[in-house]
């Protein structure tokens, strides 16, 4: 059974940085991994996604220029580097995977999910 395990969430001040990690435990690996977030009382929002094979990436407009998604296939880990954090970035962050090779930020296209890691940004 494949498990996605997120870590790295924390409470930081505005302008701070965090790096989230998503370790994939188990086989088979998915082609695309994405980061999603859900603020209290809100819908899921796709943040970024990356192709495990060729490293192609996409980002939500709300995080472009501040967040960077990357992967280390040797460590079976996907990262989300978050810089210049804002209060509106406060949410539970989830890692998810999908077999299809199309990059997308729609959570409906992802079949495996981690349990999430909380990010809180205070002003």
PDB file of C-alpha atoms in Angstrom:
ATOM      1  CA  UNK A   1       0.000   0.000   0.000  1.00  0.00           C
ATOM      2  CA  UNK A   2       1.379   3.380  -1.033  1.00  0.00           C
ATOM      3  CA  UNK A   3       1.561   6.075   1.600  1.00  0.00           C
ATOM      4  CA  UNK A   4       2.298   9.756   1.165  1.00  0.00           C
ATOM      5  CA  UNK A   5       3.719  11.345   4.293  1.00  0.00           C
ATOM      6  CA  UNK A   6       3.956  15.113   4.567  1.00  0.00           C
ATOM      7  CA  UNK A   7       6.166  17.000   6.993  1.00  0.00           C
ATOM      8  CA  UNK A   8       7.599  20.458   7.539  1.00  0.00           C
ATOM      9  CA  UNK A   9       4.505  22.403   8.490  1.00  0.00           C
ATOM     10  CA  UNK A  10       4.939  25.000  11.218  1.00  0.00           C
ATOM     11  CA  UNK A  11       3.889  28.406  12.483  1.00  0.00           C
ATOM     12  CA  UNK A  12       5.856  31.303  10.994  1.00  0.00           C
ATOM     13  CA  UNK A  13       5.598  35.049  10.750  1.00  0.00           C
ATOM     14  CA  UNK A  14       4.701  36.972   7.624  1.00  0.00           C
ATOM     15  CA  UNK A  15       7.602  36.980   5.199  1.00  0.00           C
ATOM     16  CA  UNK A  16       9.041  33.780   6.568  1.00  0.00           C
ATOM     17  CA  UNK A  17       9.884  30.567   4.737  1.00  0.00           C
ATOM     18  CA  UNK A  18       9.107  26.891   5.108  1.00  0.00           C
ATOM     19  CA  UNK A  19       9.973  23.769   3.163  1.00  0.00           C
ATOM     20  CA  UNK A  20       7.403  21.004   3.073  1.00  0.00           C
ATOM     21  CA  UNK A  21       8.358  17.443   2.252  1.00  0.00           C
ATOM     22  CA  UNK A  22       6.276  14.597   0.902  1.00  0.00           C
ATOM     23  CA  UNK A  23       7.849  11.166   1.122  1.00  0.00           C
ATOM     24  CA  UNK A  24       6.322   8.430  -1.021  1.00  0.00           C
ATOM     25  CA  UNK A  25       6.454   5.113   0.762  1.00  0.00           C
ATOM     26  CA  UNK A  26       5.604   2.203  -1.481  1.00  0.00           C
ATOM     27  CA  UNK A  27       5.352   1.242  -5.167  1.00  0.00           C
ATOM     28  CA  UNK A  28       4.164   1.964  -7.819  1.00  0.00           C
ATOM     29  CA  UNK A  29       5.029   5.620  -7.981  1.00  0.00           C
ATOM     30  CA  UNK A  30       2.738   8.077  -9.652  1.00  0.00           C
ATOM     31  CA  UNK A  31       3.669  10.211 -12.658  1.00  0.00           C
ATOM     32  CA  UNK A  32       2.486  13.495 -11.209  1.00  0.00           C
ATOM     33  CA  UNK A  33       2.675  14.773  -7.640  1.00  0.00           C
ATOM     34  CA  UNK A  34       0.937  17.879  -6.454  1.00  0.00           C
ATOM     35  CA  UNK A  35       0.570  20.043  -3.408  1.00  0.00           C
ATOM     36  CA  UNK A  36      -2.861  21.219  -2.378  1.00  0.00           C
ATOM     37  CA  UNK A  37      -4.075  23.274   0.528  1.00  0.00           C
ATOM     38  CA  UNK A  38      -7.308  23.739   2.373  1.00  0.00           C
ATOM     39  CA  UNK A  39      -7.953  26.650   4.677  1.00  0.00           C
ATOM     40  CA  UNK A  40     -10.565  26.313   7.390  1.00  0.00           C
ATOM     41  CA  UNK A  41     -14.020  26.384   5.846  1.00  0.00           C
ATOM     42  CA  UNK A  42     -12.659  26.638   2.315  1.00  0.00           C
ATOM     43  CA  UNK A  43     -12.402  24.385  -0.713  1.00  0.00           C
ATOM     44  CA  UNK A  44      -9.199  22.647  -1.758  1.00  0.00           C
ATOM     45  CA  UNK A  45      -6.819  24.813  -3.738  1.00  0.00           C
ATOM     46  CA  UNK A  46      -4.191  23.346  -6.024  1.00  0.00           C
ATOM     47  CA  UNK A  47      -0.851  24.996  -5.288  1.00  0.00           C
ATOM     48  CA  UNK A  48       1.746  23.305  -7.491  1.00  0.00           C
ATOM     49  CA  UNK A  49       2.392  20.074  -9.341  1.00  0.00           C
ATOM     50  CA  UNK A  50       5.433  18.344 -10.793  1.00  0.00           C
ATOM     51  CA  UNK A  51       6.136  15.507 -13.186  1.00  0.00           C
ATOM     52  CA  UNK A  52       8.185  12.804 -11.529  1.00  0.00           C
ATOM     53  CA  UNK A  53       9.784  11.939 -14.850  1.00  0.00           C
ATOM     54  CA  UNK A  54      10.832  15.163 -16.561  1.00  0.00           C
ATOM     55  CA  UNK A  55      10.358  17.708 -13.804  1.00  0.00           C
ATOM     56  CA  UNK A  56       7.735  19.838 -15.583  1.00  0.00           C
ATOM     57  CA  UNK A  57       5.920  22.082 -13.126  1.00  0.00           C
ATOM     58  CA  UNK A  58       2.820  24.227 -12.840  1.00  0.00           C
ATOM     59  CA  UNK A  59       1.782  26.716 -10.165  1.00  0.00           C
ATOM     60  CA  UNK A  60      -1.306  28.494  -9.000  1.00  0.00           C
ATOM     61  CA  UNK A  61      -1.195  32.215  -9.728  1.00  0.00           C
ATOM     62  CA  UNK A  62      -1.454  32.916  -6.012  1.00  0.00           C
ATOM     63  CA  UNK A  63       1.950  31.351  -5.317  1.00  0.00           C
ATOM     64  CA  UNK A  64       3.935  32.021  -8.494  1.00  0.00           C
ATOM     65  CA  UNK A  65       7.273  33.590  -7.697  1.00  0.00           C
ATOM     66  CA  UNK A  66       7.044  32.582  -4.026  1.00  0.00           C
ATOM     67  CA  UNK A  67       6.697  28.788  -4.004  1.00  0.00           C
ATOM     68  CA  UNK A  68       8.885  26.219  -5.735  1.00  0.00           C
ATOM     69  CA  UNK A  69       8.039  22.546  -6.168  1.00  0.00           C
ATOM     70  CA  UNK A  70      10.830  20.050  -6.729  1.00  0.00           C
ATOM     71  CA  UNK A  71      11.456  16.335  -6.476  1.00  0.00           C
ATOM     72  CA  UNK A  72      14.290  14.007  -5.537  1.00  0.00           C
ATOM     73  CA  UNK A  73      13.466  10.665  -7.098  1.00  0.00           C
ATOM     74  CA  UNK A  74      16.364   8.939  -5.351  1.00  0.00           C
ATOM     75  CA  UNK A  75      14.743   9.844  -2.036  1.00  0.00           C
ATOM     76  CA  UNK A  76      11.157   9.387  -3.307  1.00  0.00           C
ATOM     77  CA  UNK A  77      10.421  12.837  -1.980  1.00  0.00           C
ATOM     78  CA  UNK A  78       8.628  15.881  -3.334  1.00  0.00           C
ATOM     79  CA  UNK A  79       9.306  19.293  -1.811  1.00  0.00           C
ATOM     80  CA  UNK A  80       7.481  22.588  -1.648  1.00  0.00           C
ATOM     81  CA  UNK A  81       9.712  25.536  -0.823  1.00  0.00           C
ATOM     82  CA  UNK A  82       7.568  28.412   0.360  1.00  0.00           C
ATOM     83  CA  UNK A  83       9.061  31.895   0.622  1.00  0.00           C
ATOM     84  CA  UNK A  84       7.603  35.289   1.511  1.00  0.00           C
ATOM     85  CA  UNK A  85       4.705  33.633   3.285  1.00  0.00           C
ATOM     86  CA  UNK A  86       1.480  35.574   3.758  1.00  0.00           C
ATOM     87  CA  UNK A  87      -1.415  35.115   6.206  1.00  0.00           C
ATOM     88  CA  UNK A  88      -3.558  33.855   3.322  1.00  0.00           C
ATOM     89  CA  UNK A  89      -1.148  30.935   2.920  1.00  0.00           C
ATOM     90  CA  UNK A  90      -2.398  29.557   6.241  1.00  0.00           C
ATOM     91  CA  UNK A  91      -3.924  26.138   5.558  1.00  0.00           C
ATOM     92  CA  UNK A  92      -3.502  22.408   5.843  1.00  0.00           C
ATOM     93  CA  UNK A  93      -1.177  21.350   3.025  1.00  0.00           C
ATOM     94  CA  UNK A  94      -1.599  17.998   1.339  1.00  0.00           C
ATOM     95  CA  UNK A  95       0.534  16.013  -1.059  1.00  0.00           C
ATOM     96  CA  UNK A  96      -1.223  13.940  -3.710  1.00  0.00           C
ATOM     97  CA  UNK A  97      -0.335  11.721  -6.656  1.00  0.00           C
ATOM     98  CA  UNK A  98      -1.901  10.757  -9.987  1.00  0.00           C
ATOM     99  CA  UNK A  99      -0.994   8.214 -12.680  1.00  0.00           C
ATOM    100  CA  UNK A 100      -1.915  10.327 -15.694  1.00  0.00           C
ATOM    101  CA  UNK A 101       0.937  12.434 -17.097  1.00  0.00           C
ATOM    102  CA  UNK A 102      -1.014  15.670 -17.505  1.00  0.00           C
ATOM    103  CA  UNK A 103      -0.035  18.384 -15.083  1.00  0.00           C
ATOM    104  CA  UNK A 104      -3.122  19.723 -13.354  1.00  0.00           C
ATOM    105  CA  UNK A 105      -4.191  21.438 -10.160  1.00  0.00           C
ATOM    106  CA  UNK A 106      -7.682  19.976  -9.942  1.00  0.00           C
ATOM    107  CA  UNK A 107      -7.852  17.737  -6.877  1.00  0.00           C
ATOM    108  CA  UNK A 108     -10.388  15.521  -8.605  1.00  0.00           C
ATOM    109  CA  UNK A 109      -7.621  14.143 -10.786  1.00  0.00           C
ATOM    110  CA  UNK A 110      -5.528  12.821  -7.899  1.00  0.00           C
ATOM    111  CA  UNK A 111      -6.025   9.377  -6.443  1.00  0.00           C
ATOM    112  CA  UNK A 112      -3.591   9.148  -3.542  1.00  0.00           C
ATOM    113  CA  UNK A 113      -3.393  11.616  -0.691  1.00  0.00           C
ATOM    114  CA  UNK A 114      -1.355  12.182   2.422  1.00  0.00           C
ATOM    115  CA  UNK A 115      -2.712  13.205   5.800  1.00  0.00           C
ATOM    116  CA  UNK A 116      -1.544  16.813   5.576  1.00  0.00           C
ATOM    117  CA  UNK A 117       0.721  19.183   7.445  1.00  0.00           C
ATOM    118  CA  UNK A 118      -0.422  22.474   8.955  1.00  0.00           C
ATOM    119  CA  UNK A 119       1.066  25.797   7.926  1.00  0.00           C
ATOM    120  CA  UNK A 120       0.150  28.887   9.924  1.00  0.00           C
ATOM    121  CA  UNK A 121       1.359  32.352   8.989  1.00  0.00           C
ATOM    122  CA  UNK A 122       0.845  35.110  11.522  1.00  0.00           C
ATOM    123  CA  UNK A 123       1.174  38.847  11.102  1.00  0.00           C
TER     124      UNK A 123
END
